[in-house]
C-alpha cells in the first residue's frame, strides 16, 4: 500500500478524540463490546492525522484510456463540468447489476438543464489471458450491445493497467465497482461504491458537498485494506478488529453493504478464530439492521457470517430474505443455489 498504517494505542486506557473540533478524552474500546461513536471517532482521528493527504481533494489525474467504445472522448476535465468515472469489469457481477442504476442517473442529469454531469464507464482489469486488444474491443462492444439500451453513457477501456495504477491504488480502492466524482474545478470530490453515489453527486453539483467527510471515507478504504492485509497475516488482530469496527461507524456508516462485507471478510479469516467470527456476526447483524430491508447483499453476506458461526437455520432465513429483496437478475441463480446449499447443511445436522 502507498500509505503507512499507524499503530492503535492499546497501552493506555484513554485516548483523545477530535469530535466537532473539540478534543475529548474517551475510554478505549473493549473488544467484544459494541464500540461507541466517540471511541470510533477517536481511532479514525488517529488514522487520519498519521497519513498523507487523501486522494479526495487532489487534482484529478489524466484519464489513461486505451480507447473509447461509446460516446465522445473525454480528453480533459472541463471547468464547471462534473464527471463520474466508474471503474467496472465484465467479470464483476455487482458492476453489471449497477449498470441500470448508473444509466438512469446519466439520463436524469442529461435532462437537467441546470447541472452538467458526464458519466464515463471505465473498463479496467478486464483483458483476458491470450486475448488481443482487438478481441477485447469486440467482446466489450458486444457486452454493451447486449445491455439493450441500458448502458447509454460513455464507455472506455483503460490503457494497460494505468487507471488501476493512477486512480484505484492511490485512492485505496481494490474492489470493483468503484466510482470517482470529479468536481467542476477538476478535483476528486468523492470516491466510493457507485451504489451509494446518488446523494454525494447531487450535493456536489449543488455546491453542498462535505469534502472533509468524503476525505474520511476515502481514508477509511485505505485503512480497511491495510488492516485486512495485516490481520490475514496474524498481525495485530485485536487492534485490527477495533479499527474495522470504527470504520463501520464512521467511514462506512451510510453503506450497509460495505459494513456487512467487513463482517463477512473477518468471518473467513483463520487468524481471528472463534472470537473473530462472533465479532463478525455482531458487525454483520448491525449492517443488516442499518440496511432497512433496502437491498439483498447485506442479508446475503450476513447469511455467510451466520454459517461461519454454525447457525445454519439463521443463514437459510437470511439468504431467503436476500432472495426476496433481490432485484438483480444476474444474482438470482447464485442466491437460489446458496439457499439450497444452506438447506442441505440444515438437513445434515
Short mmCIF file of C-alpha atoms in Angstrom, two decimals:
data_model
loop_
_atom_site.label_atom_id
_atom_site.label_comp_id
_atom_site.label_asym_id
_atom_site.label_seq_id
_atom_site.Cartn_x
_atom_site.Cartn_y
_atom_site.Cartn_z
CA UNK A 1 0.00 0.00 0.00
CA UNK A 2 1.09 3.59 -0.52
CA UNK A 3 0.25 4.83 2.97
CA UNK A 4 1.71 3.65 6.26
CA UNK A 5 -0.58 2.16 8.90
CA UNK A 6 -0.37 3.88 12.26
CA UNK A 7 -0.40 1.90 15.47
CA UNK A 8 -3.52 1.92 17.63
CA UNK A 9 -2.84 2.86 21.23
CA UNK A 10 -3.55 -0.14 23.45
CA UNK A 11 -1.27 0.54 26.41
CA UNK A 12 -3.33 3.47 27.67
CA UNK A 13 -6.98 3.14 28.66
CA UNK A 14 -7.83 6.63 27.42
CA UNK A 15 -7.24 8.45 24.14
CA UNK A 16 -8.01 11.89 22.77
CA UNK A 17 -10.63 12.19 20.05
CA UNK A 18 -11.28 15.20 17.85
CA UNK A 19 -15.08 15.41 17.72
CA UNK A 20 -16.71 18.51 16.29
CA UNK A 21 -13.42 20.35 16.52
CA UNK A 22 -13.04 19.64 20.26
CA UNK A 23 -10.53 17.39 21.98
CA UNK A 24 -12.47 14.83 24.00
CA UNK A 25 -10.98 12.17 26.26
CA UNK A 26 -12.72 8.82 25.86
CA UNK A 27 -12.06 5.30 27.06
CA UNK A 28 -10.55 2.87 24.58
CA UNK A 29 -12.99 0.24 23.30
CA UNK A 30 -13.22 -3.20 24.84
CA UNK A 31 -13.07 -6.00 22.29
CA UNK A 32 -16.36 -7.87 22.07
CA UNK A 33 -18.44 -4.97 23.32
CA UNK A 34 -20.12 -2.55 20.89
CA UNK A 35 -17.97 0.49 20.21
CA UNK A 36 -19.34 3.94 20.91
CA UNK A 37 -19.33 6.70 18.31
CA UNK A 38 -16.83 8.64 20.42
CA UNK A 39 -14.44 5.69 20.51
CA UNK A 40 -14.79 5.21 16.76
CA UNK A 41 -14.12 8.90 16.13
CA UNK A 42 -11.02 8.74 18.30
CA UNK A 43 -9.49 5.83 16.40
CA UNK A 44 -10.26 7.35 13.00
CA UNK A 45 -8.87 10.74 14.05
CA UNK A 46 -5.61 8.98 14.86
CA UNK A 47 -5.55 7.24 11.49
CA UNK A 48 -6.30 10.41 9.51
CA UNK A 49 -3.68 12.51 11.31
CA UNK A 50 -0.98 9.87 10.73
CA UNK A 51 -1.41 9.83 6.94
CA UNK A 52 -0.50 11.93 3.93
CA UNK A 53 -3.22 13.95 2.24
CA UNK A 54 -6.05 11.73 0.99
CA UNK A 55 -6.70 11.23 -2.72
CA UNK A 56 -10.00 13.08 -2.32
CA UNK A 57 -9.33 16.79 -2.64
CA UNK A 58 -6.41 16.35 -5.02
CA UNK A 59 -6.34 17.34 -8.69
CA UNK A 60 -7.78 14.51 -10.77
CA UNK A 61 -5.14 12.59 -12.75
CA UNK A 62 -5.48 12.30 -16.52
CA UNK A 63 -7.73 9.56 -17.86
CA UNK A 64 -5.42 6.81 -19.14
CA UNK A 65 -7.57 5.44 -21.93
CA UNK A 66 -6.74 2.66 -24.36
CA UNK A 67 -9.77 3.50 -26.48
CA UNK A 68 -13.35 4.73 -26.45
CA UNK A 69 -16.10 2.18 -27.04
CA UNK A 70 -19.08 4.50 -26.88
CA UNK A 71 -19.67 8.25 -26.80
CA UNK A 72 -17.41 11.26 -27.31
CA UNK A 73 -13.90 11.00 -25.88
CA UNK A 74 -13.10 12.95 -22.71
CA UNK A 75 -9.64 14.39 -23.31
CA UNK A 76 -9.63 16.78 -20.35
CA UNK A 77 -11.86 17.81 -17.46
CA UNK A 78 -13.70 20.96 -18.45
CA UNK A 79 -14.21 23.73 -15.85
CA UNK A 80 -17.73 23.77 -14.48
CA UNK A 81 -18.44 20.19 -15.60
CA UNK A 82 -18.89 17.37 -13.09
CA UNK A 83 -17.65 13.91 -14.08
CA UNK A 84 -18.49 10.44 -12.78
CA UNK A 85 -15.72 7.96 -13.60
CA UNK A 86 -16.97 4.46 -12.78
CA UNK A 87 -14.48 1.57 -12.80
CA UNK A 88 -16.03 -1.72 -13.87
CA UNK A 89 -15.31 -5.08 -15.50
CA UNK A 90 -17.38 -7.67 -17.32
CA UNK A 91 -16.41 -10.35 -14.76
CA UNK A 92 -17.78 -8.23 -11.88
CA UNK A 93 -21.38 -9.18 -11.05
CA UNK A 94 -22.02 -6.12 -8.82
CA UNK A 95 -20.72 -3.91 -11.66
CA UNK A 96 -23.25 -5.40 -14.07
CA UNK A 97 -26.02 -5.11 -11.50
CA UNK A 98 -25.38 -1.38 -11.12
CA UNK A 99 -25.37 -0.51 -14.84
CA UNK A 100 -29.12 0.28 -14.98
CA UNK A 101 -28.80 2.49 -11.91
CA UNK A 102 -25.91 4.45 -13.37
CA UNK A 103 -27.68 4.73 -16.69
CA UNK A 104 -30.76 6.21 -15.01
CA UNK A 105 -28.58 8.79 -13.24
CA UNK A 106 -26.91 9.59 -16.55
CA UNK A 107 -30.27 10.13 -18.26
CA UNK A 108 -31.63 12.17 -15.36
CA UNK A 109 -28.68 14.56 -15.40
CA UNK A 110 -28.70 14.66 -19.18
CA UNK A 111 -32.24 16.05 -18.93
CA UNK A 112 -31.25 18.53 -16.20
CA UNK A 113 -30.69 21.92 -17.83
CA UNK A 114 -29.19 23.39 -14.65
CA UNK A 115 -26.42 20.87 -13.97
CA UNK A 116 -23.94 19.29 -16.36
CA UNK A 117 -22.66 15.81 -15.44
CA UNK A 118 -20.68 13.47 -17.71
CA UNK A 119 -20.72 9.75 -16.93
CA UNK A 120 -17.83 7.52 -18.04
CA UNK A 121 -17.81 3.75 -17.58
CA UNK A 122 -14.10 2.90 -17.46
CA UNK A 123 -13.47 -0.80 -18.08
CA UNK A 124 -10.39 -1.91 -16.15
CA UNK A 125 -8.53 -5.13 -15.33
CA UNK A 126 -10.56 -6.93 -17.98
CA UNK A 127 -8.06 -8.13 -20.60
CA UNK A 128 -8.26 -11.91 -20.74
CA UNK A 129 -5.21 -14.13 -20.99
CA UNK A 130 -4.01 -14.51 -24.58
CA UNK A 131 -6.67 -12.02 -25.74
CA UNK A 132 -5.61 -9.42 -28.29
CA UNK A 133 -6.74 -5.82 -27.95
CA UNK A 134 -8.99 -6.25 -31.00
CA UNK A 135 -10.62 -9.29 -29.40
CA UNK A 136 -11.10 -7.38 -26.16
CA UNK A 137 -12.73 -4.48 -28.01
CA UNK A 138 -15.09 -6.82 -29.86
CA UNK A 139 -16.05 -8.55 -26.61
CA UNK A 140 -16.70 -5.25 -24.81
CA UNK A 141 -18.71 -3.85 -27.72
CA UNK A 142 -20.84 -6.99 -27.72
CA UNK A 143 -21.34 -6.64 -23.95
CA UNK A 144 -22.57 -3.05 -24.39
CA UNK A 145 -24.88 -4.09 -27.23
CA UNK A 146 -26.39 -6.83 -25.09
CA UNK A 147 -27.44 -4.25 -22.47
CA UNK A 148 -30.29 -3.33 -24.87
CA UNK A 149 -30.07 0.41 -24.31
CA UNK A 150 -29.42 0.22 -20.55
CA UNK A 151 -25.82 1.43 -20.93
CA UNK A 152 -26.03 4.67 -22.88
CA UNK A 153 -23.31 6.71 -21.17
CA UNK A 154 -19.73 6.99 -22.45
CA UNK A 155 -17.61 3.85 -22.16
CA UNK A 156 -13.84 3.41 -22.46
CA UNK A 157 -11.23 0.83 -21.56
CA UNK A 158 -8.01 1.61 -19.73
CA UNK A 159 -4.54 1.81 -21.24
CA UNK A 160 -2.91 -1.34 -19.91
CA UNK A 161 -3.50 -1.10 -16.17
CA UNK A 162 -2.82 2.63 -15.86
CA UNK A 163 -6.24 3.60 -14.50
CA UNK A 164 -5.77 1.00 -11.81
CA UNK A 165 -2.30 2.34 -11.03
CA UNK A 166 -3.07 6.07 -11.15
CA UNK A 167 -6.63 6.15 -9.79
CA UNK A 168 -7.62 2.98 -7.95
CA UNK A 169 -4.49 2.28 -5.93
CA UNK A 170 -3.83 5.84 -4.74
CA UNK A 171 -7.44 6.05 -3.56
CA UNK A 172 -7.20 2.74 -1.70
CA UNK A 173 -9.73 1.06 -4.00
CA UNK A 174 -9.09 -2.64 -4.53
CA UNK A 175 -12.53 -3.91 -5.42
CA UNK A 176 -14.96 -3.24 -8.23
CA UNK A 177 -17.15 -1.40 -8.86
CA UNK A 178 -15.63 1.88 -7.71
CA UNK A 179 -16.69 5.39 -8.65
CA UNK A 180 -14.88 8.73 -8.64
CA UNK A 181 -16.59 12.11 -8.85
CA UNK A 182 -14.53 14.94 -10.34
CA UNK A 183 -15.97 18.35 -9.50
CA UNK A 184 -16.16 21.48 -11.61
CA UNK A 185 -12.67 22.54 -10.54
CA UNK A 186 -11.10 19.29 -11.77
CA UNK A 187 -10.53 17.87 -8.28
CA UNK A 188 -11.52 14.47 -6.90
CA UNK A 189 -14.54 15.22 -4.72
CA UNK A 190 -15.72 11.73 -3.76
CA UNK A 191 -14.65 8.08 -4.05
CA UNK A 192 -16.79 5.08 -3.23
CA UNK A 193 -19.28 2.42 -4.24
CA UNK A 194 -21.50 3.65 -7.11
CA UNK A 195 -24.45 2.01 -5.36
CA UNK A 196 -24.44 4.96 -2.93
CA UNK A 197 -23.36 7.72 -5.33
CA UNK A 198 -26.73 9.48 -5.68
CA UNK A 199 -26.60 11.77 -2.65
CA UNK A 200 -22.93 12.83 -2.88
CA UNK A 201 -23.33 13.50 -6.60
CA UNK A 202 -26.37 15.69 -6.01
CA UNK A 203 -24.56 17.54 -3.22
CA UNK A 204 -21.52 18.14 -5.43
CA UNK A 205 -23.48 19.53 -8.37
CA UNK A 206 -25.43 21.78 -6.00
CA UNK A 207 -22.30 23.01 -4.22
CA UNK A 208 -23.36 21.48 -0.89
CA UNK A 209 -20.74 18.72 -0.66
CA UNK A 210 -18.98 17.89 2.63
CA UNK A 211 -15.43 17.43 1.37
CA UNK A 212 -13.97 16.59 4.79
CA UNK A 213 -16.43 13.72 5.24
CA UNK A 214 -15.53 12.46 1.75
CA UNK A 215 -11.84 12.51 2.71
CA UNK A 216 -12.66 10.45 5.81
CA UNK A 217 -14.49 7.88 3.71
CA UNK A 218 -11.61 7.53 1.27
CA UNK A 219 -9.04 7.24 4.07
CA UNK A 220 -11.33 4.61 5.56
CA UNK A 221 -10.91 2.45 2.47
CA UNK A 222 -7.13 2.67 2.81
CA UNK A 223 -7.32 1.76 6.50
CA UNK A 224 -9.62 -1.14 5.66
CA UNK A 225 -7.25 -2.64 3.11
CA UNK A 226 -4.18 -2.25 5.28
CA UNK A 227 -5.93 -3.69 8.33
CA UNK A 228 -7.27 -6.72 6.48
CA UNK A 229 -3.84 -7.40 4.98
CA UNK A 230 -2.21 -7.33 8.42
CA UNK A 231 -4.90 -9.46 10.07
CA UNK A 232 -4.67 -12.11 7.37
CA UNK A 233 -1.02 -12.47 8.37
CA UNK A 234 -1.98 -12.69 12.05
CA UNK A 235 -0.58 -9.23 12.81
CA UNK A 236 -2.42 -7.12 15.38
CA UNK A 237 -5.75 -8.93 15.19
CA UNK A 238 -7.30 -7.31 18.28
CA UNK A 239 -6.30 -3.80 17.25
CA UNK A 240 -7.39 -4.60 13.72
CA UNK A 241 -10.90 -5.52 14.84
CA UNK A 242 -11.09 -2.23 16.74
CA UNK A 243 -10.15 -0.28 13.63
CA UNK A 244 -12.61 -2.20 11.48
CA UNK A 245 -15.47 -1.56 13.87
CA UNK A 246 -14.53 2.12 13.96
CA UNK A 247 -14.79 2.15 10.16
CA UNK A 248 -18.31 0.74 10.24
CA UNK A 249 -19.36 3.65 12.48
CA UNK A 250 -17.54 6.41 10.61
CA UNK A 251 -16.31 6.00 7.03
CA UNK A 252 -18.93 3.38 6.10
CA UNK A 253 -21.77 4.40 8.40
CA UNK A 254 -24.09 5.02 5.44
CA UNK A 255 -23.04 1.94 3.43
CA UNK A 256 -24.64 -1.21 4.95
CA UNK A 257 -23.23 -3.39 2.18
CA UNK A 258 -19.66 -2.32 2.99
CA UNK A 259 -20.29 -2.89 6.70
CA UNK A 260 -21.68 -6.37 6.09
CA UNK A 261 -18.73 -7.15 3.80
CA UNK A 262 -16.30 -6.31 6.61
CA UNK A 263 -18.03 -8.84 8.83
CA UNK A 264 -18.03 -11.39 6.02
CA UNK A 265 -14.30 -11.00 5.34
CA UNK A 266 -13.38 -11.32 9.01
CA UNK A 267 -15.57 -14.41 9.41
CA UNK A 268 -13.47 -16.15 6.74
CA UNK A 269 -10.11 -15.42 8.41
CA UNK A 270 -8.39 -18.31 10.14
CA UNK A 271 -6.28 -15.86 12.14
CA UNK A 272 -9.21 -14.35 14.07
CA UNK A 273 -10.59 -17.60 15.47
CA UNK A 274 -13.92 -18.01 17.25
CA UNK A 275 -13.76 -14.54 18.81
CA UNK A 276 -13.39 -13.03 15.33
CA UNK A 277 -16.36 -14.99 14.00
CA UNK A 278 -18.52 -13.82 16.90
CA UNK A 279 -17.35 -10.24 16.30
CA UNK A 280 -18.19 -10.59 12.61
CA UNK A 281 -21.70 -11.79 13.50
CA UNK A 282 -22.34 -8.65 15.55
CA UNK A 283 -20.97 -6.35 12.85
CA UNK A 284 -22.91 -8.02 10.02
CA UNK A 285 -26.14 -8.01 12.07
CA UNK A 286 -25.73 -4.27 12.68
CA UNK A 287 -25.26 -3.80 8.93
CA UNK A 288 -28.47 -5.70 8.17
CA UNK A 289 -30.36 -3.63 10.72
CA UNK A 290 -28.98 -0.43 9.18
CA UNK A 291 -30.00 -1.51 5.67
CA UNK A 292 -33.69 -1.30 6.48
CA UNK A 293 -34.52 -4.09 4.00
CA UNK A 294 -33.30 -1.83 1.20
CA UNK A 295 -31.03 -4.33 -0.57
CA UNK A 296 -30.21 -8.02 -0.79
CA UNK A 297 -26.43 -8.04 -0.41
CA UNK A 298 -26.21 -7.24 3.34
CA UNK A 299 -28.53 -10.18 4.04
CA UNK A 300 -26.55 -12.49 1.76
CA UNK A 301 -23.27 -11.63 3.48
CA UNK A 302 -24.90 -11.89 6.90
CA UNK A 303 -26.03 -15.39 5.95
CA UNK A 304 -22.44 -16.41 5.26
CA UNK A 305 -21.33 -14.99 8.61
CA UNK A 306 -24.10 -16.96 10.32
CA UNK A 307 -22.89 -20.05 8.50
CA UNK A 308 -19.34 -19.43 9.76
CA UNK A 309 -20.82 -19.40 13.27
CA UNK A 310 -22.66 -22.70 12.58
CA UNK A 311 -26.08 -21.03 12.68
CA UNK A 312 -27.31 -22.79 9.56
CA UNK A 313 -31.02 -22.20 10.23
CA UNK A 314 -30.40 -18.48 10.61
CA UNK A 315 -28.26 -18.49 7.48
CA UNK A 316 -31.08 -20.05 5.44
CA UNK A 317 -33.54 -17.44 6.72
CA UNK A 318 -31.19 -14.56 5.87
CA UNK A 319 -30.40 -15.93 2.41
CA UNK A 320 -34.10 -16.36 1.69
CA UNK A 321 -34.56 -12.72 2.68
CA UNK A 322 -31.84 -11.85 0.19
CA UNK A 323 -33.78 -13.72 -2.49
CA UNK A 324 -36.93 -11.75 -1.63
CA UNK A 325 -35.13 -8.40 -1.79
CA UNK A 326 -33.01 -9.13 -4.84
CA UNK A 327 -33.78 -7.07 -7.95
CA UNK A 328 -30.77 -8.19 -9.98
CA UNK A 329 -31.48 -10.96 -12.45
CA UNK A 330 -27.76 -11.82 -12.67
CA UNK A 331 -27.74 -12.77 -8.96
CA UNK A 332 -30.97 -14.78 -8.86
CA UNK A 333 -29.33 -18.10 -9.68
CA UNK A 334 -26.49 -17.55 -7.21
CA UNK A 335 -28.83 -16.70 -4.32
CA UNK A 336 -31.08 -19.66 -5.13
CA UNK A 337 -28.10 -22.03 -5.15
CA UNK A 338 -26.99 -20.66 -1.80
CA UNK A 339 -30.42 -21.28 -0.28
CA UNK A 340 -30.31 -24.89 -1.48
CA UNK A 341 -26.77 -25.36 -0.20
CA UNK A 342 -27.60 -23.96 3.24
CA UNK A 343 -30.82 -26.01 3.39
CA UNK A 344 -28.70 -29.12 2.82
CA UNK A 345 -26.46 -28.15 5.76
CA UNK A 346 -29.52 -27.85 8.00
CA UNK A 347 -30.79 -31.27 6.91
CA UNK A 348 -27.42 -32.88 7.56
CA UNK A 349 -27.49 -31.91 11.23
#
